[in-house]
Every structure is written in structure tokens, then in C-alpha cells.
mmCIF file of C-alpha atoms in Angstrom:
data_model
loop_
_atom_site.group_PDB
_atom_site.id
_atom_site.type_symbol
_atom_site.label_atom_id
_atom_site.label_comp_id
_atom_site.label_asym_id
_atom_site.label_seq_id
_atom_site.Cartn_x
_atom_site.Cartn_y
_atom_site.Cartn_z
ATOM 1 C CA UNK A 369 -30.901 2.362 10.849
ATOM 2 C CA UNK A 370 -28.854 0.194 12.860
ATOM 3 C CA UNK A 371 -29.533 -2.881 11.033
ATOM 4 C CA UNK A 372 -28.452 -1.312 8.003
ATOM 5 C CA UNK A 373 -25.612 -3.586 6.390
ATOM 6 C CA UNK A 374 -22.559 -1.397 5.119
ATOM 7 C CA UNK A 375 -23.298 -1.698 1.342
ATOM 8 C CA UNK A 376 -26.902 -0.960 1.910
ATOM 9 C CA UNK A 377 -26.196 2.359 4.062
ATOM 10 C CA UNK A 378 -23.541 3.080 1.450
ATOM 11 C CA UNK A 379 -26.591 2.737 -1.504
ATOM 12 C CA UNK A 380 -28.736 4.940 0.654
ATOM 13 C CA UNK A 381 -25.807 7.792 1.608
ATOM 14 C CA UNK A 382 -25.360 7.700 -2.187
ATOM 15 C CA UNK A 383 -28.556 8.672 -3.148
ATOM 16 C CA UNK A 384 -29.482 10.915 -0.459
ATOM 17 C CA UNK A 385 -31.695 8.987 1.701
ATOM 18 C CA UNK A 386 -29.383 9.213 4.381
ATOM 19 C CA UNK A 387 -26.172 11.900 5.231
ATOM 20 C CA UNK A 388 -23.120 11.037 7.170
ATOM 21 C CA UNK A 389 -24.199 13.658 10.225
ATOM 22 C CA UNK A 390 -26.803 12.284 10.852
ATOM 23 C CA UNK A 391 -25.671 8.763 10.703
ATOM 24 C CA UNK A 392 -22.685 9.464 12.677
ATOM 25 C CA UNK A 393 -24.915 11.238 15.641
ATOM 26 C CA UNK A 394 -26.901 7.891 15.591
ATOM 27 C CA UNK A 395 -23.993 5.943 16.647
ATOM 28 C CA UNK A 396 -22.191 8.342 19.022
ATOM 29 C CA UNK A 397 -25.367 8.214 20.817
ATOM 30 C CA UNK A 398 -25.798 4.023 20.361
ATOM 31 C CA UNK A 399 -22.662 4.212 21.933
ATOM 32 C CA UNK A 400 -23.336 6.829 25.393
ATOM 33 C CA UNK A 401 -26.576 4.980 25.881
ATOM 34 C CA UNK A 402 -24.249 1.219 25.641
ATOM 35 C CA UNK A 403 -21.524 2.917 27.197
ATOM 36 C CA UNK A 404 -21.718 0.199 30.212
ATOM 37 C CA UNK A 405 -20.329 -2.240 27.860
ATOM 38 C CA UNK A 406 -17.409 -1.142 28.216
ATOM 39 C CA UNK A 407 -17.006 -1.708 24.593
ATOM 40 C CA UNK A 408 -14.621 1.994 23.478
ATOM 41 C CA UNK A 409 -11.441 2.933 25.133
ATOM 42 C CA UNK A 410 -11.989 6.178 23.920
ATOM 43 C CA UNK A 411 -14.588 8.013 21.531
ATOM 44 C CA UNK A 412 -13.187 11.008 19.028
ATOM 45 C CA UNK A 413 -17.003 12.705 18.909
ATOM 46 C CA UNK A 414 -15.775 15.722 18.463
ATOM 47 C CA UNK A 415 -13.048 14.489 15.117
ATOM 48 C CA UNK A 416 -16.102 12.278 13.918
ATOM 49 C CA UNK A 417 -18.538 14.947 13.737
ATOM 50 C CA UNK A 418 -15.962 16.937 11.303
ATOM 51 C CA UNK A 419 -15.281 14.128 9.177
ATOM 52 C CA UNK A 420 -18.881 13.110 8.898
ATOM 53 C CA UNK A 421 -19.624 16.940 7.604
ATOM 54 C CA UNK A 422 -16.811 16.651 5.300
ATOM 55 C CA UNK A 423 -18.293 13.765 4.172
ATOM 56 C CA UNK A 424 -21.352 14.562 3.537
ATOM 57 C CA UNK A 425 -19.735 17.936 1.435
ATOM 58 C CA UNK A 426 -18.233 15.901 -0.833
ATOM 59 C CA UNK A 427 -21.658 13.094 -0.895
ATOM 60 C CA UNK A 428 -23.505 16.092 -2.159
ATOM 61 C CA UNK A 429 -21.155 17.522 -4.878
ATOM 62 C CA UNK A 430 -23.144 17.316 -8.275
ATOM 63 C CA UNK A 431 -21.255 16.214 -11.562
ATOM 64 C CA UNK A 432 -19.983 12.591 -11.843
ATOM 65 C CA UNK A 433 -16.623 12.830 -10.010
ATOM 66 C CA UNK A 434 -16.355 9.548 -8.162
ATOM 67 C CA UNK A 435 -17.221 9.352 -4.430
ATOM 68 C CA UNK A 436 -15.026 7.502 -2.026
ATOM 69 C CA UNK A 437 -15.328 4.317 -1.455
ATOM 70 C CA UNK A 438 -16.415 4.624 2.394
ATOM 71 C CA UNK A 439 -17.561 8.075 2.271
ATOM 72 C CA UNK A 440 -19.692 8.629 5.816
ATOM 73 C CA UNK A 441 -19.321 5.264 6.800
ATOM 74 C CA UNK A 442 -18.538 4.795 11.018
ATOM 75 C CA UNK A 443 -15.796 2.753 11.667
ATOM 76 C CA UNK A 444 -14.341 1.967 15.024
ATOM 77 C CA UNK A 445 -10.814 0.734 15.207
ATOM 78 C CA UNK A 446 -9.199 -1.703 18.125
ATOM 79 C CA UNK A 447 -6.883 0.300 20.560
ATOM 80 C CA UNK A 448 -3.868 -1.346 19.444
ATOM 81 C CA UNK A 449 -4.064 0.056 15.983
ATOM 82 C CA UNK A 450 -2.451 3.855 16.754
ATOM 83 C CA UNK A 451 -4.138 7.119 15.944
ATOM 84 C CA UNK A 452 -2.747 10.448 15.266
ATOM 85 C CA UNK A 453 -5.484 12.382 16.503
ATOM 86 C CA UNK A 454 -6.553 9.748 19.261
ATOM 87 C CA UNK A 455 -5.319 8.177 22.329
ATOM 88 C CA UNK A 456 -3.907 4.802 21.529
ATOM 89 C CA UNK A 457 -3.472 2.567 24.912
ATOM 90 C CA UNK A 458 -3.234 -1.741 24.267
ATOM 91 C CA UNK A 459 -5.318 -0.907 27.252
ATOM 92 C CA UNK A 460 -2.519 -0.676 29.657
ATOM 93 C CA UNK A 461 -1.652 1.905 32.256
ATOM 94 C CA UNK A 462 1.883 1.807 30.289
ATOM 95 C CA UNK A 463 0.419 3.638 27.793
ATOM 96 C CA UNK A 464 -2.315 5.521 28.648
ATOM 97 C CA UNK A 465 -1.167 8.884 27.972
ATOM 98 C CA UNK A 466 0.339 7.960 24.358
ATOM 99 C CA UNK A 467 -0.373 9.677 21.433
ATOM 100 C CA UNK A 468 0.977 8.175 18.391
ATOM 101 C CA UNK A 469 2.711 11.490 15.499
ATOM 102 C CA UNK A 470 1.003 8.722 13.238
ATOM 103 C CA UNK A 471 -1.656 6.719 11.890
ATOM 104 C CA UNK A 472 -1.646 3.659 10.851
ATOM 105 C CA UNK A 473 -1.751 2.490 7.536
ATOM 106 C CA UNK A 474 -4.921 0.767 8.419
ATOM 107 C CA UNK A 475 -6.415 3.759 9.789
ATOM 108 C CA UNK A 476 -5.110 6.064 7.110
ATOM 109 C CA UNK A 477 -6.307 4.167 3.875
ATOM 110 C CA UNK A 478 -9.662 3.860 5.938
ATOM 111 C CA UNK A 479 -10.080 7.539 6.495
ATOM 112 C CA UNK A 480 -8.731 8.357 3.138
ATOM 113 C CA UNK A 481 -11.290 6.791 2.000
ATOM 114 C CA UNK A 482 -14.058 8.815 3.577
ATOM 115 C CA UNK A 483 -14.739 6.724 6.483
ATOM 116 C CA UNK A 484 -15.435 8.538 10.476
ATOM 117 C CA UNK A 485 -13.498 7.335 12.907
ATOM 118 C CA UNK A 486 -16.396 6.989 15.751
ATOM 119 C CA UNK A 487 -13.656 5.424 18.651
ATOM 120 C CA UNK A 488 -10.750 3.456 19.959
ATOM 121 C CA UNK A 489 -12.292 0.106 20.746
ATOM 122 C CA UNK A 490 -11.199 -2.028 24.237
ATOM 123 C CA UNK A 491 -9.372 -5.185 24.688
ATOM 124 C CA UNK A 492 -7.284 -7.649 26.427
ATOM 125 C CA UNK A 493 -4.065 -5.682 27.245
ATOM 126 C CA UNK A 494 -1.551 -5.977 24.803
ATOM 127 C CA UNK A 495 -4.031 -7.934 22.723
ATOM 128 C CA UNK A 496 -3.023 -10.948 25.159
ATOM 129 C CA UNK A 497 -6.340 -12.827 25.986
ATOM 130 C CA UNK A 498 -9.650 -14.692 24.517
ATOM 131 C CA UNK A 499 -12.003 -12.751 26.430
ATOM 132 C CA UNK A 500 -11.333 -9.020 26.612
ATOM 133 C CA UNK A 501 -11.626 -9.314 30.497
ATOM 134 C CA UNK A 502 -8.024 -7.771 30.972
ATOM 135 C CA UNK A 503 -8.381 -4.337 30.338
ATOM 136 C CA UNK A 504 -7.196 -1.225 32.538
ATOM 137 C CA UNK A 505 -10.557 -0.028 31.936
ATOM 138 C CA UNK A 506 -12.803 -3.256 32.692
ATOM 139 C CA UNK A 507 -13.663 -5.979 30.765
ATOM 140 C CA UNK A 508 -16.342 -5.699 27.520
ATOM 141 C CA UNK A 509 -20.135 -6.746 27.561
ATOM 142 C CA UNK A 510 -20.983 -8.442 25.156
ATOM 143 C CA UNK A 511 -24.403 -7.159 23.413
ATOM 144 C CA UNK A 512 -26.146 -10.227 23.646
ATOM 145 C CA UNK A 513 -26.139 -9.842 27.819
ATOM 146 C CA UNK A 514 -29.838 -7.763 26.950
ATOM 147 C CA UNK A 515 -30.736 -11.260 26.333
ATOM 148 C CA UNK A 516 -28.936 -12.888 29.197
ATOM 149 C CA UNK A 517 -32.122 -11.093 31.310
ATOM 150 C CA UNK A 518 -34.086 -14.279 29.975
ATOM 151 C CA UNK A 519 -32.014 -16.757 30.805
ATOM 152 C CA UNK A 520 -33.783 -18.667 34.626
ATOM 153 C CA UNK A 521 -29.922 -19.622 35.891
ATOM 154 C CA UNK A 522 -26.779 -17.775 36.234
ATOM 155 C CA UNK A 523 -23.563 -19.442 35.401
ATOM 156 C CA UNK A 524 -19.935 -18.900 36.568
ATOM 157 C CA UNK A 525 -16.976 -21.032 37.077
ATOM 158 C CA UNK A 526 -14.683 -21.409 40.106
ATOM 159 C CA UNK A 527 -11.682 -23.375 41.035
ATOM 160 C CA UNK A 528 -12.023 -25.846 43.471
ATOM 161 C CA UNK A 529 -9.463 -27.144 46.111
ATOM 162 C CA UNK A 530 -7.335 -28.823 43.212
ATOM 163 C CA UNK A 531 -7.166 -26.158 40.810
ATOM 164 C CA UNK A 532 -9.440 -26.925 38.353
ATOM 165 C CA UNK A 533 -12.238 -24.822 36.914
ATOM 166 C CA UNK A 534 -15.803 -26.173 38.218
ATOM 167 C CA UNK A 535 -18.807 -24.690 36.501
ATOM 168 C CA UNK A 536 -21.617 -23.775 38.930
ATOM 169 C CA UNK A 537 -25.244 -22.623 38.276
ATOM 170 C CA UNK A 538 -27.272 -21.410 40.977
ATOM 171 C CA UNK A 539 -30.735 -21.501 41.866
ATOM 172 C CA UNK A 540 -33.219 -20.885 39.613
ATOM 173 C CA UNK A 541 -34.269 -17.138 39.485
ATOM 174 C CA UNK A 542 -38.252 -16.561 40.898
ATOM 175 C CA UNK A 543 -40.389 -14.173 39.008
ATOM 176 C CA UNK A 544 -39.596 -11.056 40.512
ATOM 177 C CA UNK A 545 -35.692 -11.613 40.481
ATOM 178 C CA UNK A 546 -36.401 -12.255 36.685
ATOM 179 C CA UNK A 547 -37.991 -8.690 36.062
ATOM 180 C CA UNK A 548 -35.547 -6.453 37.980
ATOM 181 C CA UNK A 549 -33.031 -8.380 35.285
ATOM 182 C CA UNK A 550 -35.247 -7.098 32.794
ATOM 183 C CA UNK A 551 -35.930 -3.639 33.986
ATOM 184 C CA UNK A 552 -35.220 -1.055 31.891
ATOM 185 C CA UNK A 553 -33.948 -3.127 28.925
ATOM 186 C CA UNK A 554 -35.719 -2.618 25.507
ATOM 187 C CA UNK A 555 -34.210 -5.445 23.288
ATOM 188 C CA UNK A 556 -36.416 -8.471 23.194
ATOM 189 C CA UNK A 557 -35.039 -12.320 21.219
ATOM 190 C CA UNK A 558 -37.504 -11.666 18.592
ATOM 191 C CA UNK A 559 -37.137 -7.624 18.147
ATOM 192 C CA UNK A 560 -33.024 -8.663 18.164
ATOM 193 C CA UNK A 561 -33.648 -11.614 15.543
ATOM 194 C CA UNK A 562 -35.280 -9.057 13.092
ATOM 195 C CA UNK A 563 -32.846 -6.650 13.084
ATOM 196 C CA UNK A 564 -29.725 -8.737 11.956
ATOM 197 C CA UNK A 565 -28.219 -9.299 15.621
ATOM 198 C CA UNK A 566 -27.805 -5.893 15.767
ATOM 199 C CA UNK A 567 -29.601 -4.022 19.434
ATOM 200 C CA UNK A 568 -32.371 -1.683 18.343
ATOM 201 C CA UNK A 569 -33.871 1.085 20.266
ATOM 202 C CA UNK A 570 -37.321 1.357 21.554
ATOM 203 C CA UNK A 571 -37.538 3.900 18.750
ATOM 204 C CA UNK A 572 -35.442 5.469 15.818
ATOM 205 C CA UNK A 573 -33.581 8.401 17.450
ATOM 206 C CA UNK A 574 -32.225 6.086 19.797
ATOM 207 C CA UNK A 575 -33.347 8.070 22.497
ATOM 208 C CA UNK A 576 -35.996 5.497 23.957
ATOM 209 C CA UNK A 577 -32.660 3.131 24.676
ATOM 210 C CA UNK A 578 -32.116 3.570 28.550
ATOM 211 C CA UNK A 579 -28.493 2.836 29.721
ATOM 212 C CA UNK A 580 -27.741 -0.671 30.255
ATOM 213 C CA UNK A 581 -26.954 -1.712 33.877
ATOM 214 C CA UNK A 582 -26.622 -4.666 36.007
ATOM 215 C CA UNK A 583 -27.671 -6.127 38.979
ATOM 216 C CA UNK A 584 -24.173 -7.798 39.831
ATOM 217 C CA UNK A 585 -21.192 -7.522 38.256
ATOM 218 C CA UNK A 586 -21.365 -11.250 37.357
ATOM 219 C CA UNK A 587 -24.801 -10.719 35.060
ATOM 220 C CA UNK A 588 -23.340 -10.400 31.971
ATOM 221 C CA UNK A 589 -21.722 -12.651 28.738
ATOM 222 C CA UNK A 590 -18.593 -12.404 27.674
ATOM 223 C CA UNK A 591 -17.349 -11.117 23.901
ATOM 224 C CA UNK A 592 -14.683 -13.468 23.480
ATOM 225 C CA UNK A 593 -11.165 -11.646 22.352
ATOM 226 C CA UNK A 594 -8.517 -10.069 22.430
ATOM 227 C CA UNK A 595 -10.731 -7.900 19.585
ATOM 228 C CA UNK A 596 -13.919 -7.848 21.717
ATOM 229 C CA UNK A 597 -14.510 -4.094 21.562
ATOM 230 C CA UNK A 598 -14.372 -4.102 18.210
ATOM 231 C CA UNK A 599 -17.155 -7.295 17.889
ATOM 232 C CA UNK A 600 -19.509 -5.821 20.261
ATOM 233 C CA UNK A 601 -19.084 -2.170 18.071
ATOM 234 C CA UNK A 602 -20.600 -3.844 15.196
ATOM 235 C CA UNK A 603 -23.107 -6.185 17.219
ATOM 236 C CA UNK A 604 -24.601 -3.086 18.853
ATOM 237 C CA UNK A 605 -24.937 -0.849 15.657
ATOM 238 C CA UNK A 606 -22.372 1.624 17.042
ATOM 239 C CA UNK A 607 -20.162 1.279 14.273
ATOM 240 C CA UNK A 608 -20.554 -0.436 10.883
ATOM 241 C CA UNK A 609 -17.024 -1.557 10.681
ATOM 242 C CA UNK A 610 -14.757 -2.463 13.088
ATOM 243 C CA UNK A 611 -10.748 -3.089 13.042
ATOM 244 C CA UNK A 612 -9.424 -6.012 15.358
ATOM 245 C CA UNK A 613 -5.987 -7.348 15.047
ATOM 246 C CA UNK A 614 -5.971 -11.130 14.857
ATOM 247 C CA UNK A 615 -3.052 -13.414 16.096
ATOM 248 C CA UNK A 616 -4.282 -17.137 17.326
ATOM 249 C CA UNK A 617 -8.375 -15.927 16.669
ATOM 250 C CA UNK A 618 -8.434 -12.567 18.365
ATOM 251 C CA UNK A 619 -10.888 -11.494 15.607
ATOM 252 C CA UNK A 620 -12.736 -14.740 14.487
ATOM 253 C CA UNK A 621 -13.113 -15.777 18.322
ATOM 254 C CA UNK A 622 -14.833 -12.177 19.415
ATOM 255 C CA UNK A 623 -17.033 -12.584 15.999
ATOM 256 C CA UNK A 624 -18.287 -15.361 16.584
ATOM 257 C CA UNK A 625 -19.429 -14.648 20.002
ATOM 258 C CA UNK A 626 -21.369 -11.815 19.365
ATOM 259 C CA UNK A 627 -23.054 -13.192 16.196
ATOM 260 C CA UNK A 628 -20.841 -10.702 13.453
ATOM 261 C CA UNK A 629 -18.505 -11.194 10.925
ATOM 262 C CA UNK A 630 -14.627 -11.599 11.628
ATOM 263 C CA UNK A 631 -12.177 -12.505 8.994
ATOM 264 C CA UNK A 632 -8.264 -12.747 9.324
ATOM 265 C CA UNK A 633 -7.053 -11.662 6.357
ATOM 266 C CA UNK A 634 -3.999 -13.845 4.709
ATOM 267 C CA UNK A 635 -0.462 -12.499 6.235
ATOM 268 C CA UNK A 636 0.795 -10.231 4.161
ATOM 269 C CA UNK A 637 -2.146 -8.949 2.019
ATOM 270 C CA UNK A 638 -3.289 -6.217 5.070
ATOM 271 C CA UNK A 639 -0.656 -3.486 6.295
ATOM 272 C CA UNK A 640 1.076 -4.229 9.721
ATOM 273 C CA UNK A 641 1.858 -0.922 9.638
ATOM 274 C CA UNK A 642 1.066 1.034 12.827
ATOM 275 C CA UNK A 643 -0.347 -1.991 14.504
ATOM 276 C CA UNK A 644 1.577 -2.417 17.505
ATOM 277 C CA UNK A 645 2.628 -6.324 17.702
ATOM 278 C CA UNK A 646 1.870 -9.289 20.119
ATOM 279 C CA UNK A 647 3.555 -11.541 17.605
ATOM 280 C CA UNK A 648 5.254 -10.057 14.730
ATOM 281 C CA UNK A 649 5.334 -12.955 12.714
ATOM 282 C CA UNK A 650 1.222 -14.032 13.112
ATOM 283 C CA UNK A 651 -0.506 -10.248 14.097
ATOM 284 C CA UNK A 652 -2.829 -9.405 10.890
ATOM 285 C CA UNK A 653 -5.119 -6.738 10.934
ATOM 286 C CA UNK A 654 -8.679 -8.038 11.546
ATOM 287 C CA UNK A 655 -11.661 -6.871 9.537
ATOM 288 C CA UNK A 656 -15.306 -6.881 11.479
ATOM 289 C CA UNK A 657 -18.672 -6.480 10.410
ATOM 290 C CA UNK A 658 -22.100 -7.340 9.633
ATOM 291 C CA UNK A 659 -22.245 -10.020 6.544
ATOM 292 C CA UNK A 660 -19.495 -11.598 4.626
ATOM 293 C CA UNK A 661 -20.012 -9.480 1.594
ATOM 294 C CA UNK A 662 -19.651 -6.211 3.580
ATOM 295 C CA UNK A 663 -15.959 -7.674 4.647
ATOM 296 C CA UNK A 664 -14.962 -8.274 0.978
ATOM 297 C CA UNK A 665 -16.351 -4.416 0.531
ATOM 298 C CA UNK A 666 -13.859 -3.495 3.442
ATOM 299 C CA UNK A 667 -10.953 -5.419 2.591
ATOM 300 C CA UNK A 668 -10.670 -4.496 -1.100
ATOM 301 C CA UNK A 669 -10.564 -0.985 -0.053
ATOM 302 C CA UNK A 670 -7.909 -1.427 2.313
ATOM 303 C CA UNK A 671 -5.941 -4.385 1.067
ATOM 304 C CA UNK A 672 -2.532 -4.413 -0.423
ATOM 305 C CA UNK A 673 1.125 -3.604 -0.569
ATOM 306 C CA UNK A 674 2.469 -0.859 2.135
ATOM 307 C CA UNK A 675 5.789 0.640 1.257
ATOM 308 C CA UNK A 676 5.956 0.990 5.353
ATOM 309 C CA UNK A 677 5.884 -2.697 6.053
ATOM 310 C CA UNK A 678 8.176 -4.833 4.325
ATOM 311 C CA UNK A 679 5.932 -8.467 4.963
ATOM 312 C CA UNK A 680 3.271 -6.951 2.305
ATOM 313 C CA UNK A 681 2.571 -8.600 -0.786
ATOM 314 C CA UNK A 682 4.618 -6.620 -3.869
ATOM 315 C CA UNK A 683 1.988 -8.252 -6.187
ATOM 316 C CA UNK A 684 -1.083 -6.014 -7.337
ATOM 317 C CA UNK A 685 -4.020 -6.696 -5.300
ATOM 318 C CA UNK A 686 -6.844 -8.204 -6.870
ATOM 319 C CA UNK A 687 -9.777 -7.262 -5.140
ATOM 320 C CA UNK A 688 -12.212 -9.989 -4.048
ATOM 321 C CA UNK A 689 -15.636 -10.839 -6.348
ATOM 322 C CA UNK A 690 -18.419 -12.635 -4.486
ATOM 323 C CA UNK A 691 -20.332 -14.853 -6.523
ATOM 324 C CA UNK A 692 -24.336 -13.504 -6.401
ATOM 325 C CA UNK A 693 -25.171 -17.427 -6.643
ATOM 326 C CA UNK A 694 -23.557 -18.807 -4.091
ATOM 327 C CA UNK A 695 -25.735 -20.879 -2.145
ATOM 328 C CA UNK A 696 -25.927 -23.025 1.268
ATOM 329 C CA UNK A 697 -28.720 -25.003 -0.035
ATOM 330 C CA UNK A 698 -27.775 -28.900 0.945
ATOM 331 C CA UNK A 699 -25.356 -27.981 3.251
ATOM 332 C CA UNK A 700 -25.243 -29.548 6.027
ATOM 333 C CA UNK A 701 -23.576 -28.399 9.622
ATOM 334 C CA UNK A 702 -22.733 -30.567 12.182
ATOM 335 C CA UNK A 703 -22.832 -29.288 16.148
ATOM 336 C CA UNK A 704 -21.338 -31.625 18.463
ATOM 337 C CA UNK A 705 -22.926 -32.301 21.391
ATOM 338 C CA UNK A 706 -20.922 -31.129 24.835
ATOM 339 C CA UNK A 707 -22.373 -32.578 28.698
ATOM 340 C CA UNK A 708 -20.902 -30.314 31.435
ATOM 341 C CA UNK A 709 -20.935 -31.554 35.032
ATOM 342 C CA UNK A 710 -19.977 -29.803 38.206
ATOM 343 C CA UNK A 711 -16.624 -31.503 38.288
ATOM 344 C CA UNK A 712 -16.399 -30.434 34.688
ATOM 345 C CA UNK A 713 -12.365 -29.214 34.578
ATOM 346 C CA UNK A 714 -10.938 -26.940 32.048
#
């Protein structure tokens, strides 16, 4: 279940394959079993249980009354973006007791929409970093550390007596310091590959997923940020969408590091509304998840002008069509390559 794109879990909550309790336990307990990391703030289990019932009251209405557009879906939303019914923090000790008397807008069209709000997601405090490493709560994991247990060397950087950043790798690991790494992990490259970079459990309930721990506090890979929570939500299958907020590449960056999708909208076509700023005049609500067409589902559901936020577009929103034939047959990509040395400086 946890490989499940958005549109596809929305076909199968649709036509009864699937309901939104159960899908919504699936993911509260992806997320206690990943809780090391460190990828929610805060998780509304109790708020998201409700919802998802709701949801799956009005999923099972007969007649031909329209369903919501999101109806049952999990989404997780970054801890900058405030919450009525939720905590919201920048993770910062400033705020860690605030409770916004509103949502916003993002949040509300979401939920209005039928989505469950699953958890507050961490990040750089403030949303001011590329790494979510500065967090009063401790830095996120990124999912992709379960295959960091393969990798023979360990690698770090330090500043030498000039300043500059030096990357190091240490000695290669023997056998037996490769297995502890390994010990109790379930996620191998292959099982990870087939399941569209998304973590799955030794078996379907989830409960065969032991929690993840560490040798050190150095064995483990960055998400990138400030929207890294949010990345490594989608990348580990506890949430199908994710909210970010996206200034210099605090969305894209994150994506991209844990192998999801990230897309800044254009300014002015997503709310601002609620979102509270880093820089007024670049913040944009970020949009996370699995594939490219499952972002165009998300944005044309949220997308256009906000009566609360005066830098929205006044011209009717025209949602986004995907052309079924586009292809990226011929296309070629070009990697450069990059040497790093010891005296490497950054």
C-alpha cells in the first residue's frame, strides 16, 4: 500500500478496494515505527482518525453526488504552515507552545477537500537552512539512510586549521561492523527500487518494520531542506502528500534528495495565507509527492486566488492538463562528473 501513487489510491478508495481508516492507520503506524527520523514535529492521530471516518462516511454514500477531490487521502503539512487544531512551531523553542485560532488557507482548502491531516512535519528553524539539521527537535533522516547500511565507508566533513570544510572517509567497515549496520533493518536496494522509492515493510500491516536505529549519531544521510520533513513523509509512505514552503529550493532541494517529487509553484498562483514568512516576497507554498502527475492532481485542487492574501492571482485558475503522450524517449541527461579530495574546501 505504500507504493500506492495518490491517483491510484484515490481510484481504489473510490471503488471500495480500500477505506480511509484503514489507510490512515497504515501511515500513523509507518510513521511510530520511522519515528527515529525525526521526520514529524508533531502527529494529530487522534484528529486524523476522525477525519479519516468522516471520510470514509461520505466515500460510501450511494447516489451520484460528487466525492471530494482528496477524500481519505493522508497529507502531512511542514510546521511552518499553522494549524488550528495542531501545534505549529518553525521548530523553534519561540514557539513551541503556539497554537494558531487558524488554518491556513493551504491547510483549509486541503482538508475541505477531504484530505487527513496525519502531522506537522520538521525543519530547519524558521525554514532557514538546506538540510533540516537545525531543528529544536533534531535534525531529519532521510529514508534512504536504510540503504546507507550498504555503503563499506562512512563520510563526514570537518574544518581544518584554516576554516575550510575537508571531507574525510574512514576505514573501510569489516564484515561484522557491516551487519550490526544492518541489523534489524528490513528495506533492501532492490525491495526499495520496486516499490517506487517508497520504504516497505517486511509485510503489509507494517508491523514486521522494526524501529530504525543507529549505531552513531553520524550513520545517517541527510534530506536536504528547509522542507525535509515533509520529503522524507512522502519517501517513507507515511503520507501521500506533503506541504513544504519553498523560498531559494526549500522544496525542490529536500525532493530531490530523497528521490520524490517537489515543485514550487509560480508566486502568486498558491495562497501565502497562514504560511508564516522567511521572505515575504519569494516564500511559496511547496507541493510534495510521489510522481509529477500526482502534483498537478494536488495543485489544481488547491491552486488559486485567496481573498486573505493580496499577492494571489485575481485571474480564474486554470487547472493543469498533463499530456498522456508525453515522452522522454531521446532525451538525453547529462551528469557532470565531480573529484573530491581531502583538501576538497566548500
Amino acid at each position: 500500500m505504500a507504493s500506492l501513487t495518490l491517483k491510484e489510491t484515490l481510484v481504489r478508495l473510490r471503488d471500495g478496494r480500500l477505506n480511509a481508516r484503514e489507510l490512515c492507520e497504515r501511515c500513523l503506524a509507518r510513521a511510530n515505527k520511522l519515528s527515529s527520523l525525526n521526520m514529524y514535529i508533531s502527529r494529530t492521530e487522534r484528529g486524523a482518525r476522525q477525519q479519516a471516518e468522516r471520510a470514509d462516511q461520505c466515500l460510501h454514500k450511494s447516489g451520484q453526488e460528487a466525492k471530494k477531490a482528496l477524500e481519505g487521502i493522508p497529507v502531512a503539512f511542514k510546521d511552518n504552515l499553522c494549524t488550528r487544531d495542531a501545534p505549529t512551531t518553525c521548530a523553534s523553542r519561540m514557539l513551541l507552545d503556539y497554537r494558531p485560532p487558524y488554518d491556513a488557507t493551504m491547510v483549509s482548502r486541503m482538508l475541505d477537500s477531504g484530505a487527513v491531516l496525519v502531522g506537522k512535519t520538521n525543519l530547519d528553524e524558521f525554514a532557514m537552512g538546506s538540510g533540516s539539521t537545525d531543528s529544536i527537535v533534531g535534525p531529519v533522516k532521510n529514508p534512504w539512510t536504510l540503504l546507507f547500511q550498504k555503503t563499506p565507508h562512512r563520510y563526514r566533513f570537518r574544518a581544518n586549521q584554516s576554516g575550510c570544510c575537508q571531507l574525510e572517509t574512514s576505514p573501510k567497515l569489516s564484515e561484522d561492523e557491516v551487519k550490526v549496520r544492518r541489523r534489524g533493518l528490513h528495506t533492501s536496494a532492490s525491495r526499495l527500487s520496486q516499490s517506487s522509492t517508497v520504504l516497505e515493510p517486511a509485510d503489509q500491516s507494517g508491523s514486521g518494520l522494526q524501529r530504525l536505529s543507529f549505531e552513531d549519531d553520524s550513520d545517517w544521510l541527510v534530506t536536504g531542506g528547509s522542507s525535509g520533513g515533509s520529503a522524507a513523509a512522502v519517501a517513507s509512505g507515511t503520507a501521500l502528500v506533503a506541504f513544504g514552503s519553498d523560498t531559494g529550493g526549500s522544496t525542490r532541494n529536500p525532493a530531490s534528495y530523497c528521490g520524490v517529487v517537489g515543485l514550487k509553484p509560480t508566486y502568486g498562483l498558491l495562497s501565502r495565507h497562514g504560511l508564516i514568512p522567511l521572505v515575504n516576497s519569494m516564500d511559496v507554498p511547496g507541493i510534495v509527492t510521489k510522481t509529477v502527475e500526482d502534483a498537478a492532481i494536488v495543485l489544481n485542487t488547491v491552486a488559486g486566488h485567496d481573498v486573505q492574501d493580496s499577492t494571489t492571482v485575481t485571474d480564474p485558475y486554470q487547472p493543469v492538463q498533463l499530456d498522456d503522450r508525453f515522452s522522454l524517449e531521446g532525451v538525453h541527461i547529462g551528469i557532470p562528473k565531480v573529484k573530491y579530495s581531502s583538501s576538497c574546501c566548500l
